Tab-separated table of C-alpha atoms in Angstrom:
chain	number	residue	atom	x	y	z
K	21	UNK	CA	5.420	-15.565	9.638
K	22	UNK	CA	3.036	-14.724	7.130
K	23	UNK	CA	0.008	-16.891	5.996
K	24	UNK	CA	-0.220	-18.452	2.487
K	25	UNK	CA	-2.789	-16.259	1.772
K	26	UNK	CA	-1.137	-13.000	3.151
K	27	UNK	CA	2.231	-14.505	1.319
K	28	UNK	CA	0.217	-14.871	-2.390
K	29	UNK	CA	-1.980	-11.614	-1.954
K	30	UNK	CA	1.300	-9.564	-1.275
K	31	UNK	CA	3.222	-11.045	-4.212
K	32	UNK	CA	0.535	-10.406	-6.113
K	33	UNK	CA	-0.240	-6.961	-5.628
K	34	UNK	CA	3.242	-6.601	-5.744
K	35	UNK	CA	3.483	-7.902	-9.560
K	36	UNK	CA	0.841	-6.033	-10.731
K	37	UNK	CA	1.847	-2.775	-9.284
K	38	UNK	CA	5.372	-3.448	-11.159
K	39	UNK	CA	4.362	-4.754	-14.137
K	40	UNK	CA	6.194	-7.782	-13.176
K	41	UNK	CA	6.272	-11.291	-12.820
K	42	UNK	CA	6.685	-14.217	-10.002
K	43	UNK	CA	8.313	-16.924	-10.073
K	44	UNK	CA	5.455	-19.469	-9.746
K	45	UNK	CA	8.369	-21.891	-7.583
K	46	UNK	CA	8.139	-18.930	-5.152
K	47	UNK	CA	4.911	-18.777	-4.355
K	48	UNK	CA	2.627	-21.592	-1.798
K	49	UNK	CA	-0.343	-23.195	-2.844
K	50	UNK	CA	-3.275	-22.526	-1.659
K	51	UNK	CA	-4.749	-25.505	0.200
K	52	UNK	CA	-7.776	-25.900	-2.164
K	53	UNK	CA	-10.005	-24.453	-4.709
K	54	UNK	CA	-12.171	-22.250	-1.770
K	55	UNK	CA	-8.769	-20.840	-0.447
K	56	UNK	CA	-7.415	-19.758	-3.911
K	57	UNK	CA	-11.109	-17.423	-4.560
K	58	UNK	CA	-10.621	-16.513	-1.316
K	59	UNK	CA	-6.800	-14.858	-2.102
K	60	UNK	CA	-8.307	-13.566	-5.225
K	61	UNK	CA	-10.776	-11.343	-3.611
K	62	UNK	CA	-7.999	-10.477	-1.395
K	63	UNK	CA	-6.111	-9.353	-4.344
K	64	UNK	CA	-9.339	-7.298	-6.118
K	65	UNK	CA	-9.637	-5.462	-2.907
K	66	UNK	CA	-6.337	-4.799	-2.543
K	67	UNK	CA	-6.038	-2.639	-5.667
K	68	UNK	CA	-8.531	-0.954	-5.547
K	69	UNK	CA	-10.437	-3.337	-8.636
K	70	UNK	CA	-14.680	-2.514	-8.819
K	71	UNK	CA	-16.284	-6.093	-9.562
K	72	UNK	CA	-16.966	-5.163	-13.246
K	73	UNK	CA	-16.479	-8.559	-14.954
K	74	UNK	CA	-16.450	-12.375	-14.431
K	75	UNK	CA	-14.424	-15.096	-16.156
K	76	UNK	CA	-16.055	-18.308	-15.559
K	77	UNK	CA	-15.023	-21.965	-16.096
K	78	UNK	CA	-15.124	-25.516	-14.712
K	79	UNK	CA	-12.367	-27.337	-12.830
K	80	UNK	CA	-11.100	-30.750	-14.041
K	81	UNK	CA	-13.381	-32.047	-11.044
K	82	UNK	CA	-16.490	-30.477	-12.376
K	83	UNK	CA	-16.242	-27.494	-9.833
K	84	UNK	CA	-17.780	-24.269	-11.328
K	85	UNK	CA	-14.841	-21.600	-10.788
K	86	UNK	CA	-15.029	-18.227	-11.447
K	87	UNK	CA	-12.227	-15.333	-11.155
K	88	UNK	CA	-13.140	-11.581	-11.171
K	89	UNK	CA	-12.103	-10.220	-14.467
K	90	UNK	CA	-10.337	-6.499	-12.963
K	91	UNK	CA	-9.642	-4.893	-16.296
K	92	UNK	CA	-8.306	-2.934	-18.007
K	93	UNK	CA	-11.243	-2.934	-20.174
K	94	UNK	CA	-10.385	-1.959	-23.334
K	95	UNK	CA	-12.448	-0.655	-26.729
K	96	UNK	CA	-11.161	-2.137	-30.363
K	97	UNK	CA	-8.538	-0.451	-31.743
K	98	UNK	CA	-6.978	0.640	-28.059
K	99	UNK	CA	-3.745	-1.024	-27.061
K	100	UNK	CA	-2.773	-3.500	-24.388
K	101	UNK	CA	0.395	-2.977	-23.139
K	102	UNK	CA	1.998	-6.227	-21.231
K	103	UNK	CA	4.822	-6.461	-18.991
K	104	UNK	CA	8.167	-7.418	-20.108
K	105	UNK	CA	8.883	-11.212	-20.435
K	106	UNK	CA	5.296	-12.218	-20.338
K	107	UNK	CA	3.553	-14.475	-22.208
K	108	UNK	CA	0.414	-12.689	-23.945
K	109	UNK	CA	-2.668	-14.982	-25.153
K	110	UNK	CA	-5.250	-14.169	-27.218
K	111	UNK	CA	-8.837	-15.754	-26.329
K	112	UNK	CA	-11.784	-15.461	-28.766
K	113	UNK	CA	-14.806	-15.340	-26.609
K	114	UNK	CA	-18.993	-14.410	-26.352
K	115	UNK	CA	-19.667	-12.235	-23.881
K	116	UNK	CA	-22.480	-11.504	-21.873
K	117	UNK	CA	-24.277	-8.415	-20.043
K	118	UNK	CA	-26.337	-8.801	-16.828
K	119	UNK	CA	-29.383	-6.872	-17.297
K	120	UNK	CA	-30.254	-7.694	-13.371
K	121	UNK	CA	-28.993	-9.330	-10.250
K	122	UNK	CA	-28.375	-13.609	-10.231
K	123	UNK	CA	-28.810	-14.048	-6.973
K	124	UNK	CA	-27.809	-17.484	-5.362
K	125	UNK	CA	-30.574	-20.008	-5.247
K	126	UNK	CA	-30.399	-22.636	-3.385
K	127	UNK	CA	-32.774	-25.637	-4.115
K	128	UNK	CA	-33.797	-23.810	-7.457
K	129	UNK	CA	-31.162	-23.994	-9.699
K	130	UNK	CA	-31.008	-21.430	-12.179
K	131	UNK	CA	-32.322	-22.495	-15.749
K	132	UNK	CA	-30.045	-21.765	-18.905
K	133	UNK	CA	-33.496	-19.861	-20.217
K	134	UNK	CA	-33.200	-18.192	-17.073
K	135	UNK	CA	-29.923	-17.253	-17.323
K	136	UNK	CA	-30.239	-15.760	-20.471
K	137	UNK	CA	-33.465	-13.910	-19.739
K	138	UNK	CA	-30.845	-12.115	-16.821
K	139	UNK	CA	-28.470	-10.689	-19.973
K	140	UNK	CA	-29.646	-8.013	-22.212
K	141	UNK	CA	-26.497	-8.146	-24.429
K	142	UNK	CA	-24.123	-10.688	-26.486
K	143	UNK	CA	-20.747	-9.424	-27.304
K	144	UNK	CA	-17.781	-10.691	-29.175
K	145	UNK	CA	-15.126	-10.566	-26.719
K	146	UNK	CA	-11.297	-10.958	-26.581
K	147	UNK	CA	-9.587	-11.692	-23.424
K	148	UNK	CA	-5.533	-11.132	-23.573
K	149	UNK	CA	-4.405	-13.626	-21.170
K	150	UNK	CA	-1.028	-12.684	-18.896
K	151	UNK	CA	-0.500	-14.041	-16.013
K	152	UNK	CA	1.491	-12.403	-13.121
K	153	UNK	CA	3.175	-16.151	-12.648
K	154	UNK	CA	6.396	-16.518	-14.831
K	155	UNK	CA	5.949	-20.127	-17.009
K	156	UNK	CA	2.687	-20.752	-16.174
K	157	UNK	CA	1.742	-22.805	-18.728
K	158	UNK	CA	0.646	-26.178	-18.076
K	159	UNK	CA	2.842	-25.883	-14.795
K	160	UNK	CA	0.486	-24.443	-12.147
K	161	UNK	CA	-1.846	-25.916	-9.586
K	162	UNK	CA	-5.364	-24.987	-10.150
K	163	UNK	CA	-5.903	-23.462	-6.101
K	164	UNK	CA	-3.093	-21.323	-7.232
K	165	UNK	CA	-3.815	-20.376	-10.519
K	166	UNK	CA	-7.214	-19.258	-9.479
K	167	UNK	CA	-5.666	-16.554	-7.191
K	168	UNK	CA	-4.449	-14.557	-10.283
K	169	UNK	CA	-7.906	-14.491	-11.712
K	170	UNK	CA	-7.070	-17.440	-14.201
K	171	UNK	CA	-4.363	-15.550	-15.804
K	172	UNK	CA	-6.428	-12.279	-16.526
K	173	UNK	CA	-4.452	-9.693	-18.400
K	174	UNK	CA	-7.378	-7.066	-19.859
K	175	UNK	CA	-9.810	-7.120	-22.073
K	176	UNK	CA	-11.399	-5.699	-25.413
K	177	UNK	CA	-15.592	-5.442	-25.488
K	178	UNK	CA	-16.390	-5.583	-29.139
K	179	UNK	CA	-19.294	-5.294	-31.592
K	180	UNK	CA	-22.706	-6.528	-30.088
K	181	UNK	CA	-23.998	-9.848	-31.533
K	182	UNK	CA	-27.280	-11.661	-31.516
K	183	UNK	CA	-28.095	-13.612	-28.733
K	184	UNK	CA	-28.892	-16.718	-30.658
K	185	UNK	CA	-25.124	-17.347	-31.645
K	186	UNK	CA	-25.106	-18.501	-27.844
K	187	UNK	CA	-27.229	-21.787	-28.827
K	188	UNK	CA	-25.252	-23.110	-31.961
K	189	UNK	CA	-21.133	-22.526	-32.915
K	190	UNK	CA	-21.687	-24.389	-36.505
K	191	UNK	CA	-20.158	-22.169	-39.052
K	192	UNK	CA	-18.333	-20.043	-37.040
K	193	UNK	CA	-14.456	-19.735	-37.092
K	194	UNK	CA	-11.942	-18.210	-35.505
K	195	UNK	CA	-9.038	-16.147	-36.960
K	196	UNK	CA	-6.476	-13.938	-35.324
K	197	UNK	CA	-3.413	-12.562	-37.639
K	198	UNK	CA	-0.308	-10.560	-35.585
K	199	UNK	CA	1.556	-8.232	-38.177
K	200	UNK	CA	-0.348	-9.538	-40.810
K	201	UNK	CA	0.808	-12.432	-40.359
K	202	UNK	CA	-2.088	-15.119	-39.427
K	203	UNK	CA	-1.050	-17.039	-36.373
K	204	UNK	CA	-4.568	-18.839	-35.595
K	205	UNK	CA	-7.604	-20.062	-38.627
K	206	UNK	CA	-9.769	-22.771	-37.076
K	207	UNK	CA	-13.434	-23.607	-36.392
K	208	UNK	CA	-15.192	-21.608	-33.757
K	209	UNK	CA	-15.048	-24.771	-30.773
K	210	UNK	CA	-15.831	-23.715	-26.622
K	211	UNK	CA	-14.510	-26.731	-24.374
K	212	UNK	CA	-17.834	-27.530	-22.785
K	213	UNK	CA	-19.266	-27.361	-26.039
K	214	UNK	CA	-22.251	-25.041	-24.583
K	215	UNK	CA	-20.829	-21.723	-24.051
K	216	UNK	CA	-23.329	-21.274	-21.330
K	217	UNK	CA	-22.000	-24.135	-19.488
K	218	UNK	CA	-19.722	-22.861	-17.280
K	219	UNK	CA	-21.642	-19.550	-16.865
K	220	UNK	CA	-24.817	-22.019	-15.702
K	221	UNK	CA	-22.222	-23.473	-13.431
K	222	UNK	CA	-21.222	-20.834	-11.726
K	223	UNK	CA	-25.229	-18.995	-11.258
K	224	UNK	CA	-25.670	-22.395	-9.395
K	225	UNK	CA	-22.688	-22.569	-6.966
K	226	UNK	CA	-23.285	-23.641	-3.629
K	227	UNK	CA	-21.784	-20.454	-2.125
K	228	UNK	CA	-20.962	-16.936	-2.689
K	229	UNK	CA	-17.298	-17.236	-2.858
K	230	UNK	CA	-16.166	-13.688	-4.708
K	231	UNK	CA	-19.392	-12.198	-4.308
K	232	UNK	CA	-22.914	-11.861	-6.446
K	233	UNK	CA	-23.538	-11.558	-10.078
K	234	UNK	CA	-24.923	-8.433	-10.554
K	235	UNK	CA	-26.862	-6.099	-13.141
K	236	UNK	CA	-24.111	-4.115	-15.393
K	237	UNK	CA	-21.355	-6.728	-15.204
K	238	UNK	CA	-20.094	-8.620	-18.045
K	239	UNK	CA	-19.778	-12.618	-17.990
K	240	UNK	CA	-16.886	-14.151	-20.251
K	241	UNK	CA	-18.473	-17.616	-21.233
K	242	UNK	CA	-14.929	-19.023	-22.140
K	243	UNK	CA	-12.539	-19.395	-25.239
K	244	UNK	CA	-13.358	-20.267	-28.605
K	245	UNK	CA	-10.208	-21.202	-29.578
K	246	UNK	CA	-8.160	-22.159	-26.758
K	247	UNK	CA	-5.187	-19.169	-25.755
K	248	UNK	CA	-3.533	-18.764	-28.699
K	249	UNK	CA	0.413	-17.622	-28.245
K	250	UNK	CA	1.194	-14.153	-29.915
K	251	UNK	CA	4.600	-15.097	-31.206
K	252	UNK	CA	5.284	-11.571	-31.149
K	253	UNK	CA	3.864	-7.594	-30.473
K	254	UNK	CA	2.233	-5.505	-33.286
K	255	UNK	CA	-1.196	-5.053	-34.903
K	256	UNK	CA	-3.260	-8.039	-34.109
K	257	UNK	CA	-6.840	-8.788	-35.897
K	258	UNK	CA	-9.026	-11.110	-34.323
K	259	UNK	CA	-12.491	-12.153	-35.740
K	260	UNK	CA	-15.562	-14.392	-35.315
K	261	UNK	CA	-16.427	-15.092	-38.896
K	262	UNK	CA	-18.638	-14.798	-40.724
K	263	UNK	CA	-20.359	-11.922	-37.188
K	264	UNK	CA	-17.983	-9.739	-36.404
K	265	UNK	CA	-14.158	-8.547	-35.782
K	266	UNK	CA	-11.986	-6.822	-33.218
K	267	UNK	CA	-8.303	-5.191	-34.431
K	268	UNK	CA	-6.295	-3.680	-31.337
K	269	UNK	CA	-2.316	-3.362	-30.561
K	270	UNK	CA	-0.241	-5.353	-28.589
K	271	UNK	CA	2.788	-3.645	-26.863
């Protein structure tokens, strides 16, 4: 009989293969948080994704958690196509670039300075979330969850931005329109309120879990305005105001 993990992997690869989706019912959970990374790489390696991007965040019990991101990476103005009967969500986020390797540290935590001296570029980013578990909303345990990669579906590398917009979100606001049509106007908000946060979290784990942070990847720092629901497919413009937009196609 097969393992949990072989049981998720398969399913998995499976789904994203067929553009398709599970039903999350179907599926184990992992037993915890260390077992659902562990499926995750399981699923990278199994097709075939180079470890070109982090998403980063922290569990409800404060544990740093971190999925790798495996594209597609997209420019703006490129389209996104998502599978049938998925739910596509649209994620305002800064981005960062590793300039060099963040190796683990143990018993010398890694400084936000620090951290930030690692990354030679700030991005506005815009992750299209689309998970490979059907309903998944609100509905899935976090062990589990974490072996999709947090719901990755692709995403779009905009226009550069200072690095300072890291240490202060006043003034900033987030907009995203579908059609024309604007679906999402609200301050510019991250949920740890420092969009380093969970980024510093994760540089300071206590093991390697998916592997090391290294020079050339890109770090998601998490959402500026939640995952917003595209009600819909079309032409969707998304933008950081007053710094910078992104326009691309959902299909």
């Amino acid at each position: 009989m097969p393992t949990t993990a072989e049981t998720i992997r398969d399913a998995l690869l499976t789904a994203r293969r067929e553009r398709s989706l599970i039903e999350t019912a179907s599926l184990p959970v992992p037993a915890s948080l260390a077992e659902g990374l562990a499926i995750a790489r399981a699923v990278s390696r199994g097709a075939g994704f180079e470890d070109l991007g982090w998403k980063v965040a922290i569990a409800p019990d404060g544990t740093p958690i971190g999925g790798l991101m495996p594209g597609p990476w997209l420019a703006p103005g490129e389209v996104y196509e998502g599978a049938i009967g998925a739910e596509l969500r649209v994620e305002i986020e800064l981005g960062l670039r590793l300039s060099r390797d963040v190796p683990l540290r143990p018993g010398q935590p890694w400084s936000r300075a620090e951290l930030l001296a690692c990354c030679d570029k700030a991005f506005l980013g815009i992750e299209i979330v689309e998970s490979r578990l059907a309903n998944w909303s609100g509905n899935v345990a976090m062990p589990l969850w974490l072996t999709d990669a947090m719901g990755h579906g692709g995403y779009f590398v905009g226009p550069d931005l200072d690095m300072k917009v890291l240490d202060d979100l006043t003034g900033l606001g987030c907009f995203i329109s579908l059609n024309g049509v604007t679906i999402y106007d609200q301050p510019a908000v991250h949920g740890n309120g420092d969009p380093m946060t969970p980024f510093l979290a994760w540089a300071n784990r206590k093991e390697e879990g998916l592997g090391p942070l290294r020079a050339g990847q890109l770090v998601t720092t998490g959402s500026l305005c939640g995952g917003v629901l595209s009600p819909g497919k079309g032409e969707v413009v998304t933008k950081l105001s007053p710094l910078a937009s992104v326009a691309f196609t959902l299909r």
